[in-house]
Amino acid sequence: MKLSPETIAGLAEHLETCQLQVHDTLKITDEHPHMDWDDAYAIQAEILRRKLARGQRLSGLKCGLTSHAKMKQMGVATPVFGFMTDDYAVPDGGEVRMSELIHPKVEPEIAFVTSRELKGPGCHIGSVLAAIDFVIPGIEVIDSRYRDFKFDLKSVVADNTSAARYVIGGQPMAVAGIDLRTLGVVMEKNGEPVAFGAGAAVLGHPAAALAMLANHLGARGESIPAGTLILSGGITEAVAVHAGDHVCLRMQGMGSTGLRFV
Ligand code: OOG
Ligand code: MG
């Protein structure tokens, strides 16, 4: 760690205030070029602590920047991990108020729910598949607190990987019945298909993203409890949305989920 506990607390407060007051900021590594990965995850953990202290509940975990499309779009090369709280959850078909967000984008993701604890190190695709209760279509709404989504990896980790809202819905399926690599997804905006992909876009196999997450947490002495919702990371590039837009994600054999921006 390179930053003092006071600096970490101050940066967490700054980034969360940007989120709550809906304004952007410059990436924090401009002022703190020496901050390291542990500092970045410590800032993120402090943002979670602030939310829990206000009565919000942890509702899930997320993997990000797990597909080449996303890595290329954002100019980075390593996956990142973050969290969601219950106030980020949108009911299936529900509304997201643009006034609460800075410059949201939507991403098609595969949502997993675990039936058993997943604990790294040494976690692999096989351990993940053995611990999954079901998968279900999920749309993540990201909203970087950084101006024009311009960030580096440490800045985006500190900003809880741009997490803002999510919706899941459709037909849950057991992983035994599907090949997650060839699972097709179509995301539509206002009825027009705007992004297409297959599960393999996520690290060759979407379960690999969860194995990485379990190993990342394992290195910190933490694990993924049974019953955890986890987003795979966007399968395609993220798509910008505006008031009036309706977004629908169709996932092969699993129906669809959607939300509206008002
Ligand atoms: C970072 C979050 C990326 C994903 O699914 O790749 C993410 C960003 O692009 O702002 O959630
Ligand atoms: Mg995402």
XYZ file of N, CA and C and ligand atoms in Angstrom:
798
model
N 0.845 -1.193 0.000
C 0.000 0.000 0.000
C 0.887 1.251 0.000
N 0.486 2.197 -0.835
C 1.262 3.432 -0.940
C 0.525 4.609 -0.319
N -0.785 4.501 -0.191
C -1.583 5.621 0.314
C -1.890 5.432 1.800
N -2.034 6.545 2.521
C -2.366 6.476 3.940
C -3.857 6.148 4.097
N -4.258 5.620 5.248
C -5.685 5.345 5.483
C -6.541 6.598 5.297
N -5.997 7.758 5.651
C -6.769 9.006 5.494
C -6.995 9.316 4.006
N -5.949 9.118 3.204
C -6.091 9.393 1.768
C -7.091 8.421 1.145
N -7.018 7.149 1.552
C -7.948 6.147 1.017
C -9.387 6.537 1.380
N -9.597 6.913 2.632
C -10.950 7.309 3.059
C -11.409 8.551 2.290
N -10.491 9.502 2.079
C -10.835 10.737 1.365
C -11.195 10.468 -0.094
N -10.449 9.567 -0.747
C -10.743 9.257 -2.152
C -12.058 8.497 -2.279
N -12.329 7.605 -1.310
C -13.608 6.872 -1.326
C -14.764 7.855 -1.184
N -14.609 8.792 -0.267
C -15.671 9.789 -0.067
C -15.858 10.628 -1.343
N -14.742 11.022 -1.944
C -14.803 11.829 -3.168
C -15.548 11.079 -4.277
N -15.160 9.828 -4.525
C -15.779 9.075 -5.627
C -17.239 8.771 -5.333
N -17.545 8.450 -4.079
C -18.946 8.137 -3.780
C -19.807 9.398 -3.846
N -19.229 10.530 -3.457
C -19.978 11.794 -3.555
C -20.280 12.107 -5.020
N -19.321 11.859 -5.903
C -19.579 12.051 -7.336
C -20.766 11.199 -7.776
N -20.784 9.949 -7.319
C -21.893 9.054 -7.670
C -23.219 9.600 -7.135
N -23.245 9.955 -5.849
C -24.507 10.348 -5.208
C -24.986 11.703 -5.707
N -24.046 12.596 -6.041
C -24.443 13.933 -6.510
C -24.435 14.037 -8.031
N -24.153 12.914 -8.688
C -24.245 12.809 -10.148
C -23.364 13.849 -10.860
N -22.079 13.855 -10.507
C -21.153 14.653 -11.315
C -19.856 13.887 -11.509
N -19.134 14.246 -12.565
C -17.939 13.472 -12.894
C -16.690 14.104 -12.281
N -15.569 13.412 -12.441
C -14.295 13.860 -11.880
C -13.173 13.346 -12.777
N -11.960 13.850 -12.549
C -10.821 13.315 -13.289
C -10.324 12.059 -12.594
N -9.637 11.206 -13.343
C -9.195 9.944 -12.748
C -8.232 10.217 -11.595
N -8.361 9.419 -10.531
C -7.651 9.741 -9.292
C -6.144 9.483 -9.381
N -5.728 8.670 -10.371
C -4.280 8.435 -10.508
C -3.554 9.686 -11.014
N -4.293 10.668 -11.554
C -3.629 11.932 -11.943
C -2.974 12.565 -10.717
N -3.686 12.526 -9.589
C -3.173 13.126 -8.338
C -2.361 12.139 -7.516
N -2.603 10.839 -7.744
C -1.939 9.807 -6.937
C -1.308 8.763 -7.851
N -0.304 9.183 -8.652
C 0.253 8.265 -9.654
C 0.913 7.021 -9.051
N 1.249 7.076 -7.771
C 1.961 5.938 -7.179
C 1.036 4.938 -6.495
N -0.252 5.218 -6.490
C -1.147 4.273 -5.791
C -1.036 2.888 -6.430
N -1.182 1.839 -5.611
C -1.039 0.489 -6.143
C -2.393 -0.233 -6.136
N -2.372 -1.507 -6.560
C -3.613 -2.286 -6.668
C -4.307 -2.411 -5.322
N -3.518 -2.622 -4.272
C -4.137 -2.777 -2.947
C -4.822 -1.487 -2.532
N -4.206 -0.341 -2.861
C -4.857 0.941 -2.567
C -6.189 1.037 -3.312
N -6.158 0.646 -4.597
C -7.369 0.760 -5.422
C -8.501 -0.090 -4.835
N -8.190 -1.342 -4.489
C -9.241 -2.205 -3.908
C -9.624 -1.739 -2.499
N -8.688 -1.115 -1.783
C -9.023 -0.584 -0.447
C -9.998 0.594 -0.566
N -9.825 1.421 -1.587
C -10.767 2.538 -1.803
C -12.155 1.968 -2.126
N -12.168 0.961 -2.996
C -13.450 0.316 -3.333
C -14.114 -0.280 -2.078
N -13.307 -0.943 -1.235
C -13.852 -1.544 -0.010
C -14.404 -0.479 0.930
N -13.753 0.675 0.936
C -14.226 1.770 1.791
C -15.560 2.338 1.263
N -15.720 2.348 -0.056
C -17.012 2.786 -0.627
C -18.106 1.797 -0.197
N -17.796 0.497 -0.240
C -18.783 -0.497 0.218
C -19.100 -0.288 1.697
N -18.067 -0.048 2.494
C -18.288 0.160 3.936
C -19.223 1.351 4.174
N -19.027 2.419 3.407
C -19.892 3.599 3.555
C -21.346 3.259 3.222
N -21.538 2.471 2.161
C -22.912 2.129 1.754
C -23.571 1.220 2.790
N -22.815 0.234 3.281
C -23.381 -0.676 4.291
C -23.743 0.098 5.558
N -22.904 1.075 5.909
C -23.159 1.872 7.117
C -24.444 2.684 6.969
N -24.829 2.982 5.717
C -26.089 3.704 5.484
C -27.268 2.764 5.315
N -27.036 1.452 5.504
C -28.158 0.515 5.496
C -28.353 -0.237 4.195
N -27.502 0.046 3.184
C -27.623 -0.739 1.962
C -27.040 -2.128 2.194
N -27.482 -3.082 1.370
C -27.006 -4.461 1.490
C -26.197 -4.834 0.266
N -25.193 -5.671 0.473
C -24.445 -6.220 -0.650
C -25.389 -7.148 -1.421
N -25.532 -6.954 -2.734
C -26.463 -7.825 -3.469
C -25.763 -8.668 -4.523
N -24.488 -8.421 -4.774
C -23.804 -9.245 -5.764
C -22.388 -8.770 -6.002
N -21.678 -9.566 -6.807
C -20.305 -9.241 -7.189
C -20.253 -9.155 -8.702
N -19.269 -8.438 -9.223
C -19.170 -8.326 -10.671
C -17.734 -8.476 -11.152
N -17.609 -9.099 -12.315
C -16.348 -9.130 -13.026
C -16.482 -8.089 -14.139
N -15.392 -7.434 -14.486
C -15.444 -6.433 -15.558
C -14.217 -6.519 -16.430
N -14.337 -6.001 -17.639
C -13.231 -5.998 -18.588
C -12.715 -7.419 -18.810
N -13.658 -8.341 -18.981
C -13.324 -9.755 -19.169
C -13.403 -10.173 -20.634
N -13.904 -9.289 -21.513
C -13.957 -9.648 -22.939
C -13.001 -8.743 -23.715
N -12.530 -9.241 -24.878
C -11.622 -8.422 -25.682
C -12.326 -7.160 -26.161
N -13.647 -7.294 -26.432
C -14.399 -6.118 -26.897
C -14.343 -5.008 -25.852
N -14.555 -5.372 -24.592
C -14.527 -4.379 -23.515
C -13.106 -3.861 -23.279
N -12.131 -4.781 -23.271
C -10.745 -4.353 -23.015
C -10.304 -3.374 -24.089
N -10.679 -3.678 -25.337
C -10.290 -2.804 -26.455
C -11.005 -1.457 -26.332
N -12.304 -1.502 -26.011
C -13.076 -0.256 -25.909
C -12.473 0.662 -24.849
N -12.010 0.084 -23.729
C -11.528 0.896 -22.622
C -9.995 1.035 -22.624
N -9.305 0.341 -23.527
C -7.856 0.468 -23.629
C -7.103 -0.143 -22.462
N -7.568 -1.267 -21.965
C -6.917 -1.938 -20.832
C -6.788 -3.428 -21.131
N -6.048 -4.163 -20.279
C -5.769 -5.559 -20.596
C -6.002 -6.533 -19.440
N -6.563 -6.064 -18.351
C -6.736 -6.949 -17.194
C -8.154 -6.854 -16.652
N -8.782 -7.991 -16.334
C -10.099 -7.931 -15.682
C -10.024 -7.261 -14.310
N -11.155 -6.753 -13.891
C -11.278 -6.076 -12.591
C -12.535 -6.618 -11.906
N -12.648 -6.366 -10.611
C -13.765 -6.917 -9.853
C -14.392 -5.839 -8.979
N -15.705 -5.936 -8.800
C -16.399 -4.946 -7.989
C -17.623 -5.557 -7.329
N -18.478 -4.692 -6.787
C -19.666 -5.171 -6.063
C -20.911 -4.421 -6.507
N -22.065 -4.978 -6.185
C -23.347 -4.284 -6.361
C -24.071 -4.275 -5.022
N -24.815 -3.202 -4.753
C -25.663 -3.163 -3.568
C -27.132 -3.218 -3.999
N -28.018 -3.451 -3.016
C -29.419 -3.719 -3.372
C -30.084 -2.538 -4.079
N -29.617 -1.322 -3.810
C -30.235 -0.168 -4.476
C -29.839 -0.077 -5.956
N -28.893 -0.913 -6.413
C -28.529 -0.930 -7.830
C -29.479 -1.819 -8.642
N -30.232 -2.664 -7.948
C -31.072 -3.647 -8.643
C -32.312 -2.977 -9.226
N -32.566 -3.239 -10.497
C -33.756 -2.729 -11.190
C -34.659 -3.941 -11.417
N -35.962 -3.816 -11.146
C -36.836 -4.950 -11.448
C -36.887 -5.219 -12.950
N -37.106 -6.456 -13.341
C -37.152 -6.803 -14.761
C -38.209 -5.946 -15.460
N -37.827 -5.249 -16.511
C -38.741 -4.362 -17.228
C -38.895 -2.996 -16.582
N -38.135 -2.754 -15.521
C -38.308 -1.527 -14.738
C -37.620 -0.306 -15.341
N -37.680 0.783 -14.591
C -37.173 2.067 -15.064
C -35.889 2.470 -14.343
N -35.020 3.129 -15.083
C -33.815 3.733 -14.516
C -33.910 5.230 -14.782
N -33.770 6.024 -13.736
C -33.873 7.481 -13.922
C -32.535 8.057 -14.358
N -32.545 8.694 -15.526
C -31.322 9.301 -16.059
C -30.784 10.375 -15.118
N -31.683 11.021 -14.353
C -31.247 12.115 -13.472
C -30.339 11.606 -12.348
N -30.333 10.283 -12.134
C -29.493 9.722 -11.071
C -28.140 9.248 -11.600
N -27.928 9.375 -12.919
C -26.711 8.835 -13.517
C -26.002 9.905 -14.351
N -24.700 9.703 -14.586
C -23.886 10.701 -15.273
C -23.941 10.484 -16.792
N -23.551 9.300 -17.248
C -23.483 8.996 -18.691
C -23.546 7.482 -18.874
N -24.698 6.888 -18.529
C -24.779 5.426 -18.456
C -24.604 4.704 -19.795
N -24.085 3.486 -19.686
C -23.988 2.576 -20.834
C -24.503 1.219 -20.375
N -24.974 0.409 -21.312
C -25.482 -0.929 -20.967
C -24.584 -2.011 -21.544
N -24.536 -3.135 -20.826
C -23.692 -4.255 -21.234
C -24.458 -5.558 -21.089
N -24.390 -6.439 -22.115
C -24.995 -7.763 -21.984
C -24.078 -8.680 -21.170
N -24.613 -9.287 -20.138
C -23.774 -10.125 -19.271
C -24.514 -11.416 -18.921
N -23.744 -12.412 -18.544
C -24.326 -13.642 -18.018
C -24.260 -13.531 -16.498
N -25.405 -13.679 -15.837
C -25.437 -13.625 -14.373
C -25.437 -15.053 -13.835
N -24.575 -15.292 -12.865
C -24.464 -16.606 -12.221
C -24.953 -16.482 -10.781
N -25.575 -17.543 -10.265
C -25.869 -17.613 -8.829
C -25.256 -18.905 -8.305
N -24.479 -18.780 -7.240
C -23.768 -19.948 -6.713
C -24.641 -20.723 -5.718
N -24.408 -22.028 -5.671
C -25.095 -22.860 -4.668
C -24.113 -23.318 -3.597
N -22.819 -23.100 -3.845
C -21.782 -23.499 -2.895
C -20.714 -22.420 -2.806
N -19.983 -22.441 -1.719
C -18.895 -21.477 -1.576
C -17.817 -21.737 -2.629
N -17.257 -20.672 -3.159
C -16.137 -20.791 -4.099
C -14.941 -20.103 -3.466
N -13.853 -20.854 -3.354
C -12.717 -20.342 -2.599
C -11.431 -20.589 -3.374
N -10.700 -19.515 -3.719
C -9.382 -19.669 -4.318
C -8.338 -19.710 -3.229
N -7.074 -19.911 -3.529
C -6.504 -20.091 -4.870
C -6.799 -21.477 -5.450
N -6.479 -21.631 -6.712
C -6.629 -22.937 -7.343
C -8.008 -23.162 -7.924
N -8.834 -22.136 -7.914
C -10.179 -22.283 -8.462
C -10.101 -22.282 -9.987
N -10.835 -23.147 -10.654
C -10.807 -23.234 -12.120
C -12.226 -23.399 -12.650
N -12.348 -23.473 -13.961
C -13.676 -23.546 -14.586
C -14.487 -24.702 -13.994
N -13.820 -25.827 -13.775
C -14.528 -27.000 -13.230
C -15.090 -26.717 -11.846
N -14.285 -26.073 -10.984
C -14.799 -25.765 -9.633
C -15.987 -24.828 -9.726
N -15.912 -23.891 -10.675
C -17.015 -22.926 -10.820
C -18.287 -23.650 -11.261
N -18.163 -24.467 -12.308
C -19.365 -25.144 -12.821
C -20.000 -26.012 -11.741
N -19.176 -26.609 -10.887
C -19.704 -27.461 -9.809
C -20.407 -26.649 -8.726
N -20.165 -25.351 -8.700
C -20.719 -24.511 -7.619
C -21.828 -23.573 -8.101
N -22.251 -23.723 -9.369
C -23.280 -22.810 -9.900
C -24.667 -23.418 -9.731
N -25.567 -22.635 -9.157
C -26.954 -23.046 -9.037
C -27.644 -22.864 -10.395
N -27.567 -21.634 -10.932
C -28.158 -21.378 -12.254
C -27.521 -20.135 -12.872
N -27.736 -19.996 -14.186
C -27.359 -18.765 -14.886
C -28.636 -18.126 -15.416
N -28.569 -16.801 -15.654
C -29.755 -16.063 -16.083
C -29.277 -14.813 -16.821
N -30.031 -14.330 -17.811
C -29.609 -13.111 -18.504
C -29.522 -11.910 -17.558
N -28.511 -11.069 -17.787
C -28.349 -9.871 -16.969
C -27.856 -8.702 -17.813
N -28.388 -7.518 -17.557
C -27.864 -6.295 -18.187
C -27.223 -5.476 -17.082
N -25.968 -5.102 -17.292
C -25.366 -4.172 -16.337
C -25.418 -2.760 -16.908
N -25.782 -1.793 -16.067
C -25.710 -0.378 -16.425
C -24.459 0.152 -15.732
N -23.449 0.514 -16.530
C -22.247 1.099 -15.941
C -22.325 2.611 -16.071
N -21.664 3.308 -15.162
C -21.709 4.776 -15.154
C -20.428 5.268 -14.471
N -19.334 5.258 -15.233
C -18.066 5.684 -14.650
C -18.209 7.078 -14.051
N -17.618 7.244 -12.901
C -17.612 8.580 -12.302
C -16.516 9.451 -12.929
N -15.765 8.881 -13.873
C -14.685 9.636 -14.518
C -15.161 10.284 -15.814
N -14.681 11.494 -16.032
C -15.094 12.274 -17.193
C -14.868 11.487 -18.482
N -15.907 11.379 -19.299
C -15.837 10.705 -20.601
C -15.361 9.247 -20.494
N -15.584 8.613 -19.330
C -15.154 7.211 -19.148
C -13.642 7.078 -19.360
N -12.854 8.136 -19.076
C -11.402 8.065 -19.275
C -10.747 7.673 -17.954
N -10.203 6.471 -17.928
C -9.592 6.000 -16.682
C -8.493 4.999 -16.985
N -7.701 4.685 -15.973
C -6.799 3.546 -16.044
C -7.337 2.502 -15.065
N -6.673 1.350 -15.014
C -7.253 0.240 -14.253
C -7.383 0.531 -12.766
N -6.368 1.177 -12.179
C -6.442 1.422 -10.734
C -7.559 2.416 -10.423
N -7.702 3.420 -11.281
C -8.781 4.389 -11.050
C -10.145 3.719 -11.140
N -10.311 2.821 -12.102
C -11.642 2.216 -12.283
C -11.931 1.193 -11.177
N -10.899 0.533 -10.675
C -11.104 -0.371 -9.521
C -11.567 0.446 -8.321
N -10.894 1.559 -8.066
C -11.280 2.406 -6.929
C -12.721 2.870 -7.080
N -13.146 3.141 -8.306
C -14.517 3.605 -8.589
C -15.480 2.417 -8.704
N -15.177 1.336 -8.010
C -16.034 0.143 -8.019
C -16.431 -0.259 -9.434
N -15.446 -0.210 -10.339
C -15.606 -0.704 -11.709
C -16.868 -0.144 -12.400
N -17.149 1.134 -12.144
C -18.248 1.854 -12.808
C -19.639 1.303 -12.489
N -19.763 0.440 -11.489
C -21.065 -0.189 -11.193
C -22.111 0.873 -10.874
N -23.336 0.668 -11.385
C -24.398 1.643 -11.135
C -25.779 0.983 -10.990
N -26.170 0.153 -11.926
C -27.477 -0.521 -11.881
C -27.336 -1.882 -12.556
N -28.288 -2.761 -12.329
C -28.335 -4.016 -13.087
C -29.742 -4.578 -13.031
N -30.040 -5.388 -14.029
C -31.318 -6.093 -14.043
C -31.026 -7.535 -14.444
N -31.710 -8.469 -13.826
C -31.648 -9.858 -14.289
C -33.079 -10.321 -14.524
N -33.238 -11.269 -15.403
C -34.584 -11.783 -15.655
C -34.558 -12.768 -16.795
N -35.693 -13.382 -17.054
C -35.748 -14.427 -18.071
C -35.834 -15.772 -17.400
N -35.403 -16.789 -18.129
C -35.533 -18.175 -17.667
C -34.201 -18.652 -17.081
N -34.105 -18.877 -15.774
C -32.848 -19.408 -15.232
C -32.588 -20.811 -15.770
N -31.316 -21.150 -15.985
C -30.969 -22.492 -16.485
C -29.800 -23.045 -15.681
N -29.825 -24.362 -15.483
C -28.688 -25.038 -14.865
C -27.553 -25.111 -15.883
N -26.314 -25.003 -15.438
C -25.204 -25.010 -16.407
C -25.020 -26.370 -17.069
N -25.539 -27.428 -16.447
C -25.383 -28.764 -17.032
C -26.014 -28.830 -18.423
N -27.055 -28.049 -18.654
C -27.787 -28.138 -19.914
C -27.259 -27.256 -21.024
N -26.245 -26.437 -20.767
C -25.834 -25.482 -21.795
C -24.320 -25.444 -21.964
N -23.900 -25.096 -23.185
C -22.490 -24.814 -23.431
C -22.339 -23.298 -23.323
N -21.754 -22.854 -22.230
C -21.683 -21.412 -21.966
C -20.849 -20.678 -23.015
N -19.993 -21.410 -23.742
C -19.153 -20.742 -24.739
C -19.942 -20.357 -25.981
N -20.889 -21.221 -26.367
C -21.629 -20.950 -27.606
C -22.979 -20.287 -27.328
N -23.223 -19.971 -26.067
C -24.464 -19.301 -25.679
C -24.564 -17.955 -26.399
N -25.604 -17.785 -27.216
C -25.730 -16.558 -28.013
C -26.480 -15.463 -27.280
N -26.041 -14.224 -27.472
C -26.743 -13.085 -26.867
C -26.983 -12.007 -27.926
N -28.148 -11.391 -27.841
C -28.500 -10.253 -28.704
C -29.013 -9.152 -27.795
N -28.407 -7.988 -27.879
C -28.915 -6.856 -27.092
C -29.577 -5.872 -28.057
N -30.801 -5.470 -27.706
C -31.562 -4.551 -28.559
C -31.784 -3.231 -27.844
N -31.683 -2.148 -28.615
C -32.036 -0.819 -28.087
C -33.178 -0.308 -28.939
N -34.282 -0.026 -28.312
C -35.469 0.459 -29.025
C -35.835 -0.468 -30.188
N -35.721 -1.768 -29.929
C -36.132 -2.753 -30.914
C -35.090 -3.086 -31.962
N -34.002 -2.322 -32.017
C -32.946 -2.577 -33.002
C -31.829 -3.372 -32.352
N -31.401 -4.471 -32.961
C -30.238 -5.174 -32.412
C -29.004 -4.268 -32.476
N -28.315 -4.082 -31.337
C -27.144 -3.195 -31.328
C -25.864 -3.922 -30.919
N -25.970 -5.105 -30.353
C -24.759 -5.846 -29.963
C -25.078 -7.334 -29.980
N -24.132 -8.126 -30.471
C -24.301 -9.576 -30.568
C -23.049 -10.247 -30.051
N -23.213 -11.417 -29.490
C -22.014 -12.136 -29.089
C -22.335 -13.526 -28.604
N -21.301 -14.213 -28.157
C -21.441 -15.538 -27.561
C -20.599 -15.561 -26.294
N -20.956 -16.468 -25.387
C -20.307 -16.529 -24.079
C -18.790 -16.581 -24.132
N -18.249 -17.257 -25.156
C -16.796 -17.426 -25.232
C -16.055 -16.091 -25.331
N -16.771 -15.014 -25.669
C -16.130 -13.688 -25.705
C -15.547 -13.347 -24.341
N -16.112 -13.914 -23.282
C -15.609 -13.667 -21.924
C -14.519 -14.694 -21.600
N -13.272 -14.305 -21.779
C -12.105 -15.095 -21.387
C -12.120 -16.522 -21.942
N -12.765 -16.714 -23.094
C -12.819 -18.049 -23.690
C -13.925 -18.910 -23.119
N -14.284 -18.676 -21.867
C -15.368 -19.400 -21.186
C -15.799 -18.526 -20.014
N -17.084 -18.160 -19.954
C -17.514 -17.220 -18.909
C -17.214 -17.686 -17.486
N -17.162 -19.009 -17.269
C -16.859 -19.481 -15.915
C -15.441 -19.105 -15.500
N -14.569 -18.845 -16.482
C -13.191 -18.450 -16.167
C -13.170 -17.114 -15.420
N -14.153 -16.250 -15.713
C -14.204 -14.950 -15.026
C -14.478 -15.158 -13.540
N -15.372 -16.112 -13.230
C -15.686 -16.373 -11.823
C -14.511 -17.043 -11.116
N -13.791 -17.910 -11.847
C -12.605 -18.534 -11.249
C -11.576 -17.463 -10.917
N -11.411 -16.502 -11.829
C -10.471 -15.395 -11.561
C -10.897 -14.606 -10.335
N -12.205 -14.350 -10.235
C -12.718 -13.609 -9.076
C -12.448 -14.385 -7.785
N -12.721 -15.691 -7.799
C -12.500 -16.498 -6.596
C -11.022 -16.492 -6.217
N -10.140 -16.561 -7.228
C -8.704 -16.558 -6.938
C -8.233 -15.187 -6.449
N -8.819 -14.141 -7.017
C -8.517 -12.773 -6.560
C -8.920 -12.613 -5.091
N -10.110 -13.070 -4.741
C -10.563 -12.955 -3.344
C -9.749 -13.872 -2.439
N -9.423 -15.074 -2.958
C -8.649 -16.040 -2.174
C -7.313 -15.463 -1.737
N -6.692 -14.688 -2.636
C -5.406 -14.065 -2.310
C -5.548 -13.081 -1.156
N -6.782 -12.634 -0.892
C -7.049 -11.697 0.213
C -7.708 -12.400 1.390
N -7.743 -13.744 1.340
C -8.343 -14.498 2.445
C -9.858 -14.452 2.438
N -10.451 -14.070 1.283
C -11.919 -14.013 1.196
C -12.409 -15.065 0.202
N -13.721 -15.316 0.226
C -14.286 -16.294 -0.708
C -15.637 -15.784 -1.207
N -16.222 -16.519 -2.156
C -17.559 -16.179 -2.664
C -18.554 -17.091 -1.951
N -19.427 -16.548 -1.111
C -20.355 -17.423 -0.381
C -21.386 -18.071 -1.307
N -21.975 -19.172 -0.854
C -23.108 -19.773 -1.563
C -24.220 -18.739 -1.663
N -24.949 -18.769 -2.770
C -26.074 -17.846 -2.934
C -25.696 -16.480 -3.450
N -24.461 -16.346 -3.971
C -24.010 -15.040 -4.474
C -24.347 -14.869 -5.952
N -24.865 -13.696 -6.296
C -25.085 -13.313 -7.695
C -23.789 -12.702 -8.224
N -23.341 -13.173 -9.393
C -22.089 -12.652 -9.964
C -22.288 -12.360 -11.451
N -21.914 -11.168 -11.879
C -21.984 -10.821 -13.303
C -20.664 -11.175 -13.979
N -20.775 -11.731 -15.193
C -19.607 -12.260 -15.920
C -18.679 -11.188 -16.456
N -19.221 -9.963 -16.633
C -18.510 -8.948 -17.417
C -19.161 -8.876 -18.793
N -19.132 -7.707 -19.385
C -19.812 -7.480 -20.665
C -19.254 -8.366 -21.768
N -20.162 -8.963 -22.541
C -19.784 -9.867 -23.633
C -19.398 -9.058 -24.867
N -20.001 -7.880 -25.013
C -19.727 -6.998 -26.152
C -19.293 -5.641 -25.610
N -19.030 -4.723 -26.527
C -18.806 -3.328 -26.124
C -20.038 -2.807 -25.400
N -19.836 -1.853 -24.497
C -20.950 -1.201 -23.826
C -21.600 -0.202 -24.794
N -22.913 -0.023 -24.649
C -23.682 0.843 -25.550
C -24.277 2.004 -24.736
N -24.048 3.235 -25.187
C -24.563 4.418 -24.482
C -26.082 4.473 -24.594
N -26.735 4.958 -23.542
C -28.200 5.083 -23.543
C -28.604 6.488 -23.113
N -29.841 6.860 -23.502
C -30.380 8.180 -23.188
C -31.826 8.032 -22.737
N -32.378 9.108 -22.205
C -33.765 9.068 -21.751
C -34.669 8.646 -22.904
N -35.588 7.755 -22.608
C -36.514 7.269 -23.639
C -36.090 5.933 -24.223
N -34.826 5.536 -23.983
C -34.359 4.267 -24.555
C -34.901 3.074 -23.779
N -35.222 2.034 -24.531
C -35.587 0.740 -23.941
C -34.549 -0.268 -24.391
N -34.012 -1.035 -23.449
C -32.973 -2.010 -23.768
C -33.472 -3.403 -23.396
N -33.270 -4.333 -24.320
C -33.695 -5.719 -24.099
C -32.519 -6.638 -24.408
N -32.267 -7.579 -23.526
C -31.230 -8.589 -23.781
C -31.893 -9.942 -23.969
N -31.644 -10.556 -25.123
C -32.140 -11.913 -25.392
C -30.971 -12.874 -25.281
N -31.169 -13.939 -24.515
C -30.103 -14.930 -24.347
C -30.655 -16.288 -24.758
N -29.851 -16.974 -25.571
C -30.292 -18.231 -26.178
C -30.901 -19.209 -25.166
N -32.147 -19.566 -25.379
C -32.811 -20.556 -24.531
C -33.210 -20.031 -23.163
N -32.946 -18.741 -22.898
C -33.207 -18.209 -21.554
C -34.126 -16.999 -21.566
N -34.778 -16.765 -22.710
C -35.709 -15.644 -22.749
C -34.979 -14.314 -22.737
N -35.573 -13.323 -22.083
C -35.011 -11.979 -22.158
C -35.226 -11.211 -20.853
N -34.481 -10.128 -20.734
C -34.693 -9.194 -19.634
C -34.514 -7.795 -20.220
N -35.031 -6.791 -19.543
C -34.910 -5.452 -20.109
C -35.158 -4.364 -19.088
N -34.888 -3.136 -19.510
C -35.167 -1.969 -18.679
C -35.344 -0.748 -19.561
N -35.871 0.311 -18.937
C -36.140 1.556 -19.677
C -35.466 2.712 -18.981
N -34.986 3.655 -19.765
C -34.340 4.859 -19.208
C -35.307 6.026 -19.334
N -35.600 6.668 -18.207
C -36.593 7.752 -18.228
C -35.986 9.045 -17.706
C -15.504 -0.614 -16.360
C -16.479 -1.687 -15.997
C -16.463 -2.802 -16.987
C -17.592 -4.893 -17.783
O -18.569 -5.632 -17.781
O -16.648 -5.047 -18.566
C -17.573 -3.782 -16.812
C -15.992 0.281 -17.463
O -15.944 -0.114 -18.639
O -16.422 1.414 -17.168
O -18.452 -3.715 -15.993
Mg -20.129 -4.966 -16.614
